[in-house]
Coordinates of N, CA and C in Angstrom, one line a residue:
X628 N 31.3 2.0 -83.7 CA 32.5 1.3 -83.5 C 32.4 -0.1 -84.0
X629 N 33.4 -0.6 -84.4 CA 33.6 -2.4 -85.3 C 34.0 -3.2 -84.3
X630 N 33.4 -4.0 -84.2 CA 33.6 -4.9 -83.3 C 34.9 -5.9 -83.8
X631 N 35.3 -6.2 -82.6 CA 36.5 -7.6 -82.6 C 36.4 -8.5 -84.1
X632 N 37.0 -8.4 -84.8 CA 37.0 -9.8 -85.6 C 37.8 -10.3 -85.6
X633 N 37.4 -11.9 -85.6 CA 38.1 -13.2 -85.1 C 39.4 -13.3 -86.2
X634 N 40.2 -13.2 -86.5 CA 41.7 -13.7 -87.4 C 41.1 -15.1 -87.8
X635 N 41.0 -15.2 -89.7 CA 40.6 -16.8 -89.8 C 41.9 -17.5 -89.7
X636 N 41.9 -18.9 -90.3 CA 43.3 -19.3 -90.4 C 44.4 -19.0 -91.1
X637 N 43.4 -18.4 -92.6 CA 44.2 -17.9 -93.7 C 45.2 -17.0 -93.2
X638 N 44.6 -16.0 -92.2 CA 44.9 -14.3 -92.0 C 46.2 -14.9 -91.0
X639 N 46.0 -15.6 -90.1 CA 47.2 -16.2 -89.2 C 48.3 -16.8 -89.9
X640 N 48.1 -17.7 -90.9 CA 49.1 -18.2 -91.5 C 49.9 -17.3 -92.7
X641 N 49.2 -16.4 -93.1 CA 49.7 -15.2 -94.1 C 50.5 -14.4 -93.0
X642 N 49.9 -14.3 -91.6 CA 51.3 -13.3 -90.6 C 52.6 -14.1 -90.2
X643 N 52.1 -15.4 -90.1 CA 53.3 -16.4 -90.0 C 54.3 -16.6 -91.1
X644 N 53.9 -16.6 -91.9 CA 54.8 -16.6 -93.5 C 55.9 -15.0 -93.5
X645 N 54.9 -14.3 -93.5 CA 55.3 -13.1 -92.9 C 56.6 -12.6 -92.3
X646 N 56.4 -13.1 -91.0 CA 57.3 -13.2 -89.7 C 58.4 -14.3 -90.3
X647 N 58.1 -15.1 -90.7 CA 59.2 -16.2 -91.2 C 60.0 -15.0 -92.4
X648 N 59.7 -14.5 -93.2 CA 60.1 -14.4 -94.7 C 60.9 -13.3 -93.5
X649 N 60.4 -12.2 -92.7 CA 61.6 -11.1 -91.9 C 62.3 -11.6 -91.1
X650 N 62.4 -13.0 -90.5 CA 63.4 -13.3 -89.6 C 64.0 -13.6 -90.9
X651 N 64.1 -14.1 -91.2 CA 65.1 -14.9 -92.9 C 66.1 -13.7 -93.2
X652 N 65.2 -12.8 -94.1 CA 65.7 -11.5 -94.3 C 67.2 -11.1 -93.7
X653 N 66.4 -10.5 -92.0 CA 67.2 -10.1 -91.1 C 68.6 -10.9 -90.8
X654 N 68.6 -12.5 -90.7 CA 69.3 -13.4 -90.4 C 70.6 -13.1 -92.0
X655 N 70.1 -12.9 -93.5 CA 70.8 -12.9 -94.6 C 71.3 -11.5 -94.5
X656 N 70.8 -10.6 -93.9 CA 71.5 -9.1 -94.1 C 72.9 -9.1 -92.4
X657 N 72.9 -10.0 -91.8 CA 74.0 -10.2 -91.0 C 75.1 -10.6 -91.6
X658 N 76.7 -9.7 -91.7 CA 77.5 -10.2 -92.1 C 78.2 -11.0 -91.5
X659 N 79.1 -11.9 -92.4 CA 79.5 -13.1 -91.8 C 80.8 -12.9 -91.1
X660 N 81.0 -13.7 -90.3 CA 81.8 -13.7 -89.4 C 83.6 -13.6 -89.8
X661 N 84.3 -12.5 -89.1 CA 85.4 -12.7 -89.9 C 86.1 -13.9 -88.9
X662 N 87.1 -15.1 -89.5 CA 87.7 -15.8 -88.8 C 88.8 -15.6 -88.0
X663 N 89.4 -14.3 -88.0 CA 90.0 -13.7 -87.1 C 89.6 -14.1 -86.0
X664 N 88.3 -13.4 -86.0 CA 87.4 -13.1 -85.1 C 87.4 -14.9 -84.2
X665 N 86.6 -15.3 -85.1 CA 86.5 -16.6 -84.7 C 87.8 -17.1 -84.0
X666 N 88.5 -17.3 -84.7 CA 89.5 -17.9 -83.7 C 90.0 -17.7 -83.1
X667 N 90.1 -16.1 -82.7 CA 90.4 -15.4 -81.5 C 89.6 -15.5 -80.0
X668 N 88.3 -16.2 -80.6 CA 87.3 -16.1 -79.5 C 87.7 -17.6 -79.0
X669 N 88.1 -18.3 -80.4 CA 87.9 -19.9 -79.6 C 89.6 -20.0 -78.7
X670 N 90.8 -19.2 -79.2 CA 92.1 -19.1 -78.1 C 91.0 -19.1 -76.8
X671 N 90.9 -17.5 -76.7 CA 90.3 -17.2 -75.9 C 89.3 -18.1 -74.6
X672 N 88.7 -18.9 -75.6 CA 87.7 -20.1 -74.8 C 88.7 -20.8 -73.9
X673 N 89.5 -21.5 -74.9 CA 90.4 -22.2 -74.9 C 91.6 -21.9 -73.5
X674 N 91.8 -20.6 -73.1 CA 92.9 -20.3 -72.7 C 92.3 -20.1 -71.0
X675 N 90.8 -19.8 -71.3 CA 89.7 -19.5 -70.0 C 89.4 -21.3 -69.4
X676 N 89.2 -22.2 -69.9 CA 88.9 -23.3 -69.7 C 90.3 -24.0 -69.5
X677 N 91.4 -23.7 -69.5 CA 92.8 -24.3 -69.1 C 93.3 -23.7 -68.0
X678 N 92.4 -22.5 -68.1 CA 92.9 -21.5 -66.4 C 91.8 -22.1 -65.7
X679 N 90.5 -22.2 -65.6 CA 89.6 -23.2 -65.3 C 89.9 -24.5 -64.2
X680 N 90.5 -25.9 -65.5 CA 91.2 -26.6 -65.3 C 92.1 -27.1 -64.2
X681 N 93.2 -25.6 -64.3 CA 94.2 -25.6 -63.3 C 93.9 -25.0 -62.4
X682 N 92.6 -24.0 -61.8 CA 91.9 -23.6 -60.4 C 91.4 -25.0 -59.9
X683 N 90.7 -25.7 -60.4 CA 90.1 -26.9 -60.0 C 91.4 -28.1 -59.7
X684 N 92.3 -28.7 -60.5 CA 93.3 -29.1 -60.1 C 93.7 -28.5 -58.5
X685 N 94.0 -27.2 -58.7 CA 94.5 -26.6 -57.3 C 93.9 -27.3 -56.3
X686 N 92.5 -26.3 -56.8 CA 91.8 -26.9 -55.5 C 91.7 -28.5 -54.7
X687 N 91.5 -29.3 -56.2 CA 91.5 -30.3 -55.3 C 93.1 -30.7 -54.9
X688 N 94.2 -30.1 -55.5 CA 95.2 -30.5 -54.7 C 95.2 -29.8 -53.1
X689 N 94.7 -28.9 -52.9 CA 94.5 -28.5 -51.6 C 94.0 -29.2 -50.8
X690 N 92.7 -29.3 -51.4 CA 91.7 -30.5 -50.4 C 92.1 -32.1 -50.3
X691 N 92.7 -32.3 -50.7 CA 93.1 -33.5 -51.1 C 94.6 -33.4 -49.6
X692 N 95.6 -32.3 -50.3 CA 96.4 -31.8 -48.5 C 96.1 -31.8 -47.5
X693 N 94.7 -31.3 -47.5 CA 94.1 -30.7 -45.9 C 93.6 -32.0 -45.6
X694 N 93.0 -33.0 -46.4 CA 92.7 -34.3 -45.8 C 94.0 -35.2 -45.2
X695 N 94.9 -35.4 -46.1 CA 96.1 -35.5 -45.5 C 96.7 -34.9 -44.1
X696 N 96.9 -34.3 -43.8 CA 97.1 -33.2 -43.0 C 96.2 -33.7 -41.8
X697 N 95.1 -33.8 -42.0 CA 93.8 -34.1 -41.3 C 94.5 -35.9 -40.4
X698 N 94.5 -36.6 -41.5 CA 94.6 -37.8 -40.9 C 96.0 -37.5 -40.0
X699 N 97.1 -37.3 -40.5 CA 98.5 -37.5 -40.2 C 98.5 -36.6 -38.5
X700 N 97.6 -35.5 -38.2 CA 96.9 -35.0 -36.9 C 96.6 -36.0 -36.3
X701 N 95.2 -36.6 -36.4 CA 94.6 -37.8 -36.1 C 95.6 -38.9 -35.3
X702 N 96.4 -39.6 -36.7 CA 97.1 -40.2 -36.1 C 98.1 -39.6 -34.8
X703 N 98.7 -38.8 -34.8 CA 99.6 -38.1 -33.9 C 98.7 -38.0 -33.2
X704 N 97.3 -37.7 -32.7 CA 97.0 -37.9 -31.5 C 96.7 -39.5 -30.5
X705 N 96.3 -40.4 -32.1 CA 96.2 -41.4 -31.2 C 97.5 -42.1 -31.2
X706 N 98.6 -41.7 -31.4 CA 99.9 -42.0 -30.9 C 100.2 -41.4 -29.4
X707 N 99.9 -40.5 -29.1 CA 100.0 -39.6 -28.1 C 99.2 -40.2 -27.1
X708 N 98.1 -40.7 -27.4 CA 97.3 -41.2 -26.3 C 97.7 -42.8 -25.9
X709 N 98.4 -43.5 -27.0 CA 98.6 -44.9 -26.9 C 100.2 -44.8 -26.0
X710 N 100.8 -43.3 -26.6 CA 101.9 -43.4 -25.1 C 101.5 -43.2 -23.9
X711 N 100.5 -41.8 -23.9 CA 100.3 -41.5 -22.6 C 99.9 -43.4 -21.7
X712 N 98.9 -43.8 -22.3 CA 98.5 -44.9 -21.6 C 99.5 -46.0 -21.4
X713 N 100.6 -46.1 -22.3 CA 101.9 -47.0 -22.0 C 102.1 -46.4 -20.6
X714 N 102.9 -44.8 -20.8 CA 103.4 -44.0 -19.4 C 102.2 -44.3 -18.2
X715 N 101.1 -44.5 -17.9 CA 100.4 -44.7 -17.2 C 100.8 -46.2 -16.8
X716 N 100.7 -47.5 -17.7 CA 101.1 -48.4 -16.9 C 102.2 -48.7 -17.0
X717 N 103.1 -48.3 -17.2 CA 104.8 -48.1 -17.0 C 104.7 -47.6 -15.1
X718 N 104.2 -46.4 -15.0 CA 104.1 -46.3 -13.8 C 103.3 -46.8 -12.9
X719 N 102.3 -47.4 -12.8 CA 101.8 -48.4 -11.9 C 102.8 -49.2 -11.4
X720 N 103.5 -49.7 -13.3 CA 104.4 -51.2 -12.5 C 105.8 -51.0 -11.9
X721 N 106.2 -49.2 -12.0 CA 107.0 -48.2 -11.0 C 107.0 -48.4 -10.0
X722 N 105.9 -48.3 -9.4 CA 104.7 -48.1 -8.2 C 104.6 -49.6 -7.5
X723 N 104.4 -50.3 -8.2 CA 104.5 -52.1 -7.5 C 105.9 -52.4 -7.8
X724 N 107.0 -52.2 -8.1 CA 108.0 -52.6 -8.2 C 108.1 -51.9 -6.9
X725 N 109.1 -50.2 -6.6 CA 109.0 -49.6 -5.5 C 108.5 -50.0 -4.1
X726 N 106.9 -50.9 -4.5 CA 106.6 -51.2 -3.2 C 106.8 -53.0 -2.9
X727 N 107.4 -53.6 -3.9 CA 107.4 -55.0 -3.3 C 109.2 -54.5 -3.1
X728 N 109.7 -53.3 -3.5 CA 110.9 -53.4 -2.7 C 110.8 -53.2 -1.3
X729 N 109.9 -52.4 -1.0 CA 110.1 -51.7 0.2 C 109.6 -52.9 1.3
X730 N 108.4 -53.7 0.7 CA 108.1 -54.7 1.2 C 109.2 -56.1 1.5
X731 N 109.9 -56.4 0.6 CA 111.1 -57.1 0.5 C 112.3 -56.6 1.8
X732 N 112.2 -55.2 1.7 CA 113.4 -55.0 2.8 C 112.7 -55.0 4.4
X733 N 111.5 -54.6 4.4 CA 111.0 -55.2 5.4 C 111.1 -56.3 6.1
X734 N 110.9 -57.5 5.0 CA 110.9 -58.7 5.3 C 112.2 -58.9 6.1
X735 N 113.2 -58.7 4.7 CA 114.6 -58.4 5.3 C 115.0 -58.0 6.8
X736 N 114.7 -57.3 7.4 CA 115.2 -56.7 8.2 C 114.2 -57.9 9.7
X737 N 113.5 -58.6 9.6 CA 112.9 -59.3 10.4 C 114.1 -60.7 10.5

């Protein structure tokens, strides 16, 4: 049986030329593109990247909503809380009015 022999440089660079000269070949025996073709692919690009466009638009017009939305919440609560706490000392000063009446007619009545 023949042992292993080593590939010199020659033998490597003769399979490289090789390999070059059939990709070439292969690449010249492809026919060329009809522009039909082509330009129907680039609509097509064209028409996916504008639907694209206007998903992303959406979206961020949604998100852009819901932040809105978000604050205009917010605020409406801290309006609600800045009443409730008015109505809280609204009534206290219910509460001490009421009682320097009651106190006033006391006096009164002495």
């Amino acid at each position: 049986m023949a042992s292993y022999k080593e590939p010199s440089f020659k033998d490597r660079a003769a399979l490289s030329a090789d390999a070059k000269q059939r990709a070439l070949e292969k690449l010249k025996a492809k026919p060329p593109l009809d522009p039909a073709v082509v330009a129907a692919r680039a609509a097509a690009r064209a028409a996916k990247e504008a639907a694209e466009a206007k998903k992303r638009e959406e979206k961020k017009a949604a998100l852009e909503q819901a932040r809105l939305e978000k604050i205009a919440k917010a605020e409406a609560a801290e309006r609600a809380i800045e009443e409730a706490k008015q109505a809280a000392i609204q009534a206290e000063i219910d509460k001490k009015a009421a009682r320097d009446a009651r106190y006033a007619a006391r006096k009164a009545k002495r």
